[in-house]
Amino acid sequence: MNSKVGNARWIIAMLLGIGCVVNVFDRTNMSVATASLMQEYGLSKVQMGIILSAFSWSYALTQIPIGILLDRIGIKWIMRIGTLLWSVATLMTAIVSGKGLIILSRLILGVAEAPMFPSASKATGYWFPVKERGLATAAFDAAVRFSNVIGVPIVAWSVSQWGWRGGFWLTGILSLFYAIVYWILYRDPTEARFLSDTERQFGSIEKIKTSYDEYVSPVNVVK
């Protein structure tokens, strides 16, 4: 049946999966650059720890607010802003001087990257029938693990070639390219012209069927 209804949903899954890869790339560069940063700025381990944790603080604190915004506004514009902002934050790290501005850039990065995984989860509900959501979610998680595997050696190579700032230039440019691609390609199912009527109906029927099955299940029936 899947071959007949089209594969637009899997194209969207690929787009978001690549976003997960790029998203994690931007996080690995700081760990690779740690030794060089400490040497250049004369940072203590405590100071370096503050820089390394800055991303996690803003990322964690904005997860719930971002989730609320995603439910109210939707994926498209939140992610458009997020991808552009995390590109700017990464490039900012490559340009600025001084630990204060580096901390600021990492705080901004945490806020900007917070929508990625909630957006991927919400898009799964938009684009996939219930019976395929486990596979789609697993694909996003696999993309994250894959990014961890290839991100460190690629960023380490760029640092060895161009210094620690080179790692941020590499991931920043990659992020900016992804932001442009996302801006052009991502649409919600209701406005996606490339989505066939058959595939649109396929997803809708599955969602309606699941809602009906849950409604009439023995647990929900009052006897």
Tab-separated table of C-alpha atoms in Angstrom:
chain	number	residue	atom	x	y	z
A	1	MET	CA	0.000	0.000	0.000
A	2	ASN	CA	2.819	2.411	0.843
A	3	SER	CA	4.142	2.358	-2.716
A	4	LYS	CA	0.709	3.381	-4.011
A	5	VAL	CA	0.073	6.234	-1.619
A	6	GLY	CA	3.401	7.958	-2.246
A	7	ASN	CA	6.470	8.752	-0.173
A	8	ALA	CA	6.206	12.474	0.581
A	9	ARG	CA	6.097	11.744	4.306
A	10	TRP	CA	9.437	9.957	4.079
A	11	ILE	CA	10.968	12.918	2.272
A	12	ILE	CA	9.870	15.074	5.201
A	13	ALA	CA	11.310	12.479	7.588
A	14	MET	CA	14.621	12.635	5.718
A	15	LEU	CA	14.611	16.442	5.886
A	16	LEU	CA	14.040	16.385	9.637
A	17	GLY	CA	16.510	13.533	10.116
A	18	ILE	CA	19.222	15.572	8.407
A	19	GLY	CA	18.240	18.421	10.710
A	20	CYS	CA	18.874	16.151	13.702
A	21	VAL	CA	22.328	15.321	12.322
A	22	VAL	CA	23.231	18.977	11.780
A	23	ASN	CA	21.748	19.905	15.149
A	24	VAL	CA	24.033	17.511	17.001
A	25	PHE	CA	27.039	18.509	14.865
A	26	ASP	CA	26.770	21.979	16.385
A	27	ARG	CA	27.099	20.498	19.850
A	28	THR	CA	30.160	18.349	19.245
A	29	ASN	CA	32.362	21.221	18.098
A	30	MET	CA	32.752	22.721	21.576
A	31	SER	CA	33.938	19.459	23.125
A	32	VAL	CA	36.506	19.071	20.346
A	33	ALA	CA	37.648	22.694	20.761
A	34	THR	CA	38.021	22.487	24.561
A	35	ALA	CA	41.806	22.130	24.745
A	36	SER	CA	42.451	24.876	22.187
A	37	LEU	CA	40.033	27.274	23.893
A	38	MET	CA	41.578	26.706	27.309
A	39	GLN	CA	45.021	27.378	25.914
A	40	GLU	CA	44.071	30.499	23.917
A	41	TYR	CA	42.115	32.205	26.696
A	42	GLY	CA	43.945	30.743	29.686
A	43	LEU	CA	40.759	29.183	31.011
A	44	SER	CA	40.603	27.076	34.139
A	45	LYS	CA	38.688	23.809	34.189
A	46	VAL	CA	35.891	25.523	36.106
A	47	GLN	CA	35.624	28.308	33.515
A	48	MET	CA	35.643	25.779	30.691
A	49	GLY	CA	32.957	23.836	32.511
A	50	ILE	CA	30.765	26.948	32.582
A	51	ILE	CA	31.215	27.392	28.831
A	52	LEU	CA	30.421	23.738	28.166
A	53	SER	CA	27.303	23.799	30.348
A	54	ALA	CA	25.908	27.089	28.986
A	55	PHE	CA	24.244	25.310	26.071
A	56	SER	CA	22.574	22.739	28.305
A	57	TRP	CA	21.174	25.360	30.672
A	58	SER	CA	19.348	27.347	28.008
A	59	TYR	CA	18.385	24.195	26.097
A	60	ALA	CA	16.792	22.583	29.142
A	61	LEU	CA	15.036	25.735	30.361
A	62	THR	CA	13.400	26.433	26.996
A	63	GLN	CA	12.160	22.918	26.189
A	64	ILE	CA	8.753	23.314	27.858
A	65	PRO	CA	8.101	26.856	26.541
A	66	ILE	CA	9.120	25.708	23.059
A	67	GLY	CA	6.717	22.778	23.306
A	68	ILE	CA	3.884	25.156	24.192
A	69	LEU	CA	4.765	27.422	21.254
A	70	LEU	CA	4.872	24.453	18.889
A	71	ASP	CA	1.377	23.442	19.964
A	72	ARG	CA	0.077	26.974	19.441
A	73	ILE	CA	1.994	28.153	16.375
A	74	GLY	CA	3.048	24.949	14.647
A	75	ILE	CA	6.303	23.543	13.347
A	76	LYS	CA	7.099	25.503	10.218
A	77	TRP	CA	7.828	28.970	11.583
A	78	ILE	CA	9.305	27.851	14.899
A	79	MET	CA	11.810	25.687	13.047
A	80	ARG	CA	12.517	28.327	10.417
A	81	ILE	CA	13.480	30.773	13.147
A	82	GLY	CA	15.326	28.079	15.088
A	83	THR	CA	17.497	26.899	12.194
A	84	LEU	CA	18.492	30.443	11.246
A	85	LEU	CA	19.205	31.383	14.858
A	86	TRP	CA	21.328	28.320	15.588
A	87	SER	CA	23.322	29.017	12.408
A	88	VAL	CA	23.961	32.577	13.603
A	89	ALA	CA	24.900	31.374	17.102
A	90	THR	CA	27.407	28.858	15.743
A	91	LEU	CA	28.981	31.378	13.377
A	92	MET	CA	29.029	33.891	16.227
A	93	THR	CA	31.176	31.479	18.253
A	94	ALA	CA	33.648	31.328	15.369
A	95	ILE	CA	33.901	35.117	15.192
A	96	VAL	CA	33.764	36.507	18.740
A	97	SER	CA	36.632	36.963	21.163
A	98	GLY	CA	36.418	36.547	24.912
A	99	LYS	CA	34.792	33.927	27.089
A	100	GLY	CA	31.768	36.120	27.888
A	101	LEU	CA	30.673	36.319	24.259
A	102	ILE	CA	31.384	32.632	23.747
A	103	ILE	CA	29.102	31.820	26.691
A	104	LEU	CA	26.447	34.107	25.201
A	105	SER	CA	26.675	32.358	21.839
A	106	ARG	CA	26.256	28.973	23.525
A	107	LEU	CA	23.230	30.200	25.461
A	108	ILE	CA	21.665	31.409	22.214
A	109	LEU	CA	22.481	28.075	20.579
A	110	GLY	CA	20.653	26.208	23.340
A	111	VAL	CA	17.505	28.270	22.823
A	112	ALA	CA	17.719	27.973	19.034
A	113	GLU	CA	18.229	24.205	18.973
A	114	ALA	CA	15.538	23.431	21.542
A	115	PRO	CA	12.735	23.074	18.921
A	116	MET	CA	14.458	20.398	16.809
A	117	PHE	CA	13.410	17.194	18.565
A	118	PRO	CA	9.950	18.357	19.719
A	119	SER	CA	9.341	19.495	16.132
A	120	ALA	CA	10.396	16.125	14.733
A	121	SER	CA	8.024	14.386	17.148
A	122	LYS	CA	5.147	16.705	16.300
A	123	ALA	CA	5.820	16.335	12.567
A	124	THR	CA	5.546	12.581	13.000
A	125	GLY	CA	1.987	13.115	14.201
A	126	TYR	CA	1.269	15.460	11.288
A	127	TRP	CA	2.723	13.327	8.528
A	128	PHE	CA	2.556	9.677	9.563
A	129	PRO	CA	-0.304	7.310	10.289
A	130	VAL	CA	-0.152	5.745	13.732
A	131	LYS	CA	1.220	2.423	12.496
A	132	GLU	CA	4.333	4.125	11.029
A	133	ARG	CA	5.162	6.556	13.822
A	134	GLY	CA	7.411	4.142	15.692
A	135	LEU	CA	9.601	3.717	12.614
A	136	ALA	CA	9.712	7.456	11.938
A	137	THR	CA	10.664	8.234	15.542
A	138	ALA	CA	13.340	5.529	15.485
A	139	ALA	CA	14.783	7.070	12.313
A	140	PHE	CA	15.159	10.443	14.046
A	141	ASP	CA	16.885	8.849	17.024
A	142	ALA	CA	19.187	6.894	14.702
A	143	ALA	CA	20.117	10.170	12.988
A	144	VAL	CA	21.219	11.586	16.350
A	145	ARG	CA	23.412	8.565	17.108
A	146	PHE	CA	24.847	8.646	13.602
A	147	SER	CA	25.696	12.312	14.051
A	148	ASN	CA	27.569	11.523	17.263
A	149	VAL	CA	29.589	8.882	15.433
A	150	ILE	CA	30.655	11.024	12.473
A	151	GLY	CA	30.495	14.485	14.044
A	152	VAL	CA	33.511	14.259	16.329
A	153	PRO	CA	36.034	13.031	13.711
A	154	ILE	CA	34.806	15.517	11.087
A	155	VAL	CA	34.956	18.471	13.475
A	156	ALA	CA	38.291	17.240	14.851
A	157	TRP	CA	39.684	17.157	11.319
A	158	SER	CA	38.508	20.710	10.634
A	159	VAL	CA	40.060	21.895	13.912
A	160	SER	CA	43.358	20.244	12.982
A	161	GLN	CA	43.274	22.006	9.609
A	162	TRP	CA	41.988	25.483	10.516
A	163	GLY	CA	42.101	25.767	14.299
A	164	TRP	CA	39.226	25.640	16.770
A	165	ARG	CA	37.358	28.421	14.996
A	166	GLY	CA	37.438	26.329	11.831
A	167	GLY	CA	35.218	23.727	13.486
A	168	PHE	CA	32.591	26.358	14.200
A	169	TRP	CA	32.843	27.810	10.705
A	170	LEU	CA	32.270	24.338	9.264
A	171	THR	CA	29.209	23.538	11.363
A	172	GLY	CA	27.889	27.098	11.079
A	173	ILE	CA	27.970	27.064	7.279
A	174	LEU	CA	26.455	23.572	7.251
A	175	SER	CA	23.676	24.798	9.547
A	176	LEU	CA	23.008	27.826	7.368
A	177	PHE	CA	22.727	25.613	4.294
A	178	TYR	CA	20.277	23.365	6.128
A	179	ALA	CA	18.240	26.386	7.248
A	180	ILE	CA	17.824	27.456	3.621
A	181	VAL	CA	16.825	23.946	2.521
A	182	TYR	CA	14.354	23.639	5.392
A	183	TRP	CA	12.855	27.043	4.612
A	184	ILE	CA	12.271	25.972	1.002
A	185	LEU	CA	11.075	22.402	1.508
A	186	TYR	CA	9.177	22.008	4.759
A	187	ARG	CA	5.420	22.401	4.651
A	188	ASP	CA	2.682	21.046	6.862
A	189	PRO	CA	0.482	18.398	5.183
A	190	THR	CA	-2.414	20.846	4.831
A	191	GLU	CA	-0.366	23.139	2.580
A	192	ALA	CA	2.094	20.740	0.924
A	193	ARG	CA	1.485	20.821	-2.832
A	194	PHE	CA	3.834	17.878	-3.372
A	195	LEU	CA	1.629	15.644	-1.209
A	196	SER	CA	-0.705	13.519	-3.310
A	197	ASP	CA	-4.382	13.330	-2.431
A	198	THR	CA	-3.995	9.586	-1.958
A	199	GLU	CA	-1.220	9.970	0.587
A	200	ARG	CA	-3.031	12.798	2.340
A	201	GLN	CA	-6.119	10.597	2.608
A	202	PHE	CA	-4.010	7.642	3.749
A	203	GLY	CA	-2.718	9.566	6.750
A	204	SER	CA	-6.116	11.046	7.561
A	205	ILE	CA	-7.928	7.703	7.398
A	206	GLU	CA	-5.399	6.094	9.722
A	207	LYS	CA	-5.730	8.919	12.249
A	208	ILE	CA	-9.524	8.853	12.117
A	209	LYS	CA	-9.544	5.062	12.455
A	210	THR	CA	-7.246	5.187	15.489
A	211	SER	CA	-9.347	7.859	17.178
A	212	TYR	CA	-12.496	5.799	16.548
A	213	ASP	CA	-10.907	2.585	17.835
A	214	GLU	CA	-9.814	4.349	21.016
A	215	TYR	CA	-13.283	5.842	21.453
A	216	VAL	CA	-15.133	2.536	21.167
A	217	SER	CA	-12.569	0.398	22.993
A	218	PRO	CA	-13.850	-1.554	26.031
A	219	VAL	CA	-12.007	0.789	28.380
A	220	ASN	CA	-14.008	3.765	27.125
A	221	VAL	CA	-17.405	2.125	26.823
A	222	VAL	CA	-19.727	2.827	29.741
A	223	LYS	CA	-21.805	-0.227	30.508
